[in-house]
Backbone as a ProteinNet text record, in pm:
[ID]
protein_1_A
[PRIMARY]
MEDLPVYHGPIGMEEGERRLAQDGRDGGYLVRDSDSVAGVYCLCVLYNGFVYTYRLHKDAAGSWAAEVRLFR
[TERTIARY]
539.2	508.5	635.4	746.4	870.3	923.8	878.8	926.7	852.1	743.6	664.8	733.2	726.6	789.8	724.5	600.9	532.5	565.9	644.5	681.7	796.5	777.9	877.9	942.9	907.3	972.9	926.8	1014.7	979.2	998.1	923.5	944.8	863.9	760.8	678.9	570.1	468	350.5	384.2	458.3	487.1	566.3	664.7	744.9	660.6	574.1	485.2	394.4	337.2	251	330.2	452.3	535.8	564.3	597.2	627.4	505.6	389.5	269	233.6	246	216.5	314	439.3	539.8	502.9	455.5	411.6	284.6	189.9	73.2	-39	-28.6	-132.9	-241.3	-368.2	-478.8	-467.4	-485.2	-473.9	-333.5	-236.7	-101.5	-103.1	-22.5	-23.2	113.4	131.6	251.5	215	301.7	287.7	409	384.8	492.7	466.4	566.1	547.7	462.9	378.1	299.3	391.3	363.4	439.2	401.2	275.6	224.5	200.6	191.1	160.6	266.7	345.6	452	394.3	458.5	417	298.6	253.4	139.2	189.5	130.9	165.8	54.1	87	-12.1	-13.5	-132.6	-153.9	-197.9	-120.6	-148	-184	-300.3	-353.1	-380.6	-332.2	-358.5	-485.5	-580.2	-704.7	-753.6	-773.6	-821.5	-739.1	-608.8	-520.4	-504.7	-573.6	-563.3	-502.6	-429.6	-375.4	-462	-517.8	-599.4	-514.7	-519.5	-433.7	-517.8	-484.7	-552.9	-449.2	-475.6	-383.9	-406.7	-297.7	-302.9	-247.8	-317.3	-272.4	-313.5	-253.2	-292	-410.4	-512.6	-628.1	-602.8	-702.2	-687.1	-651.5	-693.1	-665.1	-527.6	-458.8	-327.5	-330.7	-448.7	-462.4	-447.9	-405.5	-394.7	-532.6	-559.4	-687.8	-661.9	-755	-745.7	-844.1	-802.7	-892.2	-1004.9	-1122.5	-1239.2	-1227.6	-1171.2	-1157.1	-1059.7	-1096	-1016.6	-938.4	-812.7	-728.5	-696.3	-704.2	-670.9	-580.2
896.9	763	677.3	737.9	661.9	604.2	655.5	606.8	482.9	447.1	331.8	200.7	99	-29.7	-100.2	-64	-127.3	-59.7	49.3	120.5	47.8	15.3	-59.8	20.9	147.6	234.5	212.7	241	232.4	91.8	-4.3	-143.5	-184.7	-110.5	-147.4	-246.3	-250.4	-332.8	-482.1	-532	-675.8	-721.7	-643.2	-680.2	-673.2	-574.4	-564.9	-686.2	-726	-844.3	-970	-979.4	-1096.4	-1106	-992.3	-992.6	-1032.2	-982.5	-1018.4	-1165.5	-1214.5	-1355.1	-1446.4	-1405.3	-1485.2	-1498.8	-1389.9	-1394	-1477.9	-1458.4	-1544.2	-1525.5	-1430.2	-1413.6	-1317.4	-1360.6	-1269.5	-1149.5	-1032.9	-910.5	-854.1	-926.6	-873	-749.5	-650.9	-528.2	-462.4	-374.6	-291.9	-161.2	-63.9	64.7	81.2	123.8	145.3	275.2	321.5	437.4	397.2	488	463.6	457.3	363.7	353.9	465	507.4	596.1	740.5	766.9	902.6	946	1044.1	1092.7	1151.4	1121.5	1176.4	1107.2	998.7	922.9	786	734.9	602.7	504.4	376.5	271.3	181.9	158	61.3	-67.1	-172.8	-301.1	-402.1	-466.9	-558.5	-693.6	-801.5	-936.8	-989.5	-1035.6	-1092.7	-1199.9	-1319.8	-1433.4	-1455.2	-1440.5	-1467.3	-1353.6	-1243.1	-1126.7	-1010.1	-926.9	-804.6	-687.9	-617.6	-499.2	-376.3	-279.9	-162.1	-35.9	45.8	172.7	283.5	386.3	500.3	588.9	629.7	716.9	853.9	957.3	1093.7	1182.1	1297.9	1393	1474.3	1489	1569.6	1716.7	1799.4	1944.1	1980.5	1897.4	1923.3	1870.9	1799.7	1745.7	1606.4	1543.7	1406.3	1308.6	1186.2	1084.3	1030.1	1010.6	958	854.1	759	656.2	689.2	663.3	681.8	582	624.2	536.5	427.9	460.7	363.3	253.6	131.5	15.2	-38.4	-69.8	-129.9	-271.7	-365.5	-503.1	-561.2
703.7	657.7	653.9	612	595.9	726.6	840.1	969.6	1018.6	952.7	996.9	958.6	1045.7	1012.7	893.7	859.2	745.6	613.1	617.6	495.2	426.5	298.5	222.7	111.3	98.3	0.5	-142.4	-238.3	-380.6	-437.6	-385.4	-426.2	-548.4	-584.6	-700.1	-663.5	-748.2	-723.3	-715.9	-812.4	-816.4	-694.6	-654.1	-536.8	-410.1	-399.7	-284.2	-274	-386.5	-387.9	-353.5	-403.5	-373.6	-224.3	-162.6	-19.3	63.4	26.7	101.5	80.9	-41.1	-68.6	4.6	14.5	84.5	231.9	291.8	431.3	443.2	350.7	339.2	439.3	529.7	631.7	584.8	592.3	566	658.2	602.3	680.9	683.4	627.5	618.1	529.1	561.7	482.6	481.7	384.7	376.3	307.3	323.9	256	166	43.2	-53	-127.6	-200.1	-286.8	-406.8	-452.5	-572.9	-693.8	-784.4	-909.6	-1006.8	-1001.9	-1106.4	-1064.4	-933.4	-887.6	-786.4	-822.9	-734.4	-606.3	-493.8	-365.1	-301.8	-362.2	-310.5	-266.5	-159.5	-108.9	-141.3	-136.6	-156	-33.1	19.2	125.6	57.7	71.7	7.5	115.7	99.1	200.1	135	196.4	147.9	212.9	128.4	180.4	84.2	134.3	54.8	-72	-60.9	-173.1	-272.4	-251	-338.9	-263.5	-334.1	-275.2	-321.4	-225.5	-251.6	-221.9	-312.1	-301.2	-291.1	-192.3	-169.4	-176.5	-255.7	-260.7	-139.3	-76.6	40.4	3.5	48	21.9	139	148.7	252.7	202.4	288.5	250.4	282.5	260.9	279.9	423.5	519.4	660.8	703.2	613.3	645.6	705.2	706.1	756.2	639.6	671.4	567.6	535.6	406.3	360.4	252	240.3	136.4	25.4	-98.4	-211.6	-203.3	-244.7	-241.6	-348	-463.6	-571.4	-529.8	-556.7	-516.7	-635.6	-614.3	-718	-674.7	-768.1	-734.2	-837.5
[MASK]
++++++++++++++++++++++++++++++++++++++++++++++++++++++++++++++++++++++++

């Protein structure tokens, strides 16, 4: 994950939202480290002025999966 250009590291929720809002494009996204769960990433997507956050983790098969629960 760290090799992807959309990965921003341990920037925190507020900084991630600020960066997406600064860009301002619907569909803009970034990946950051989770603030609350070690070893988990967050996919943050800007849509209609809101940032939607999905936790990403590796499943039993070793593939990346997104949590069904939505954080906003």
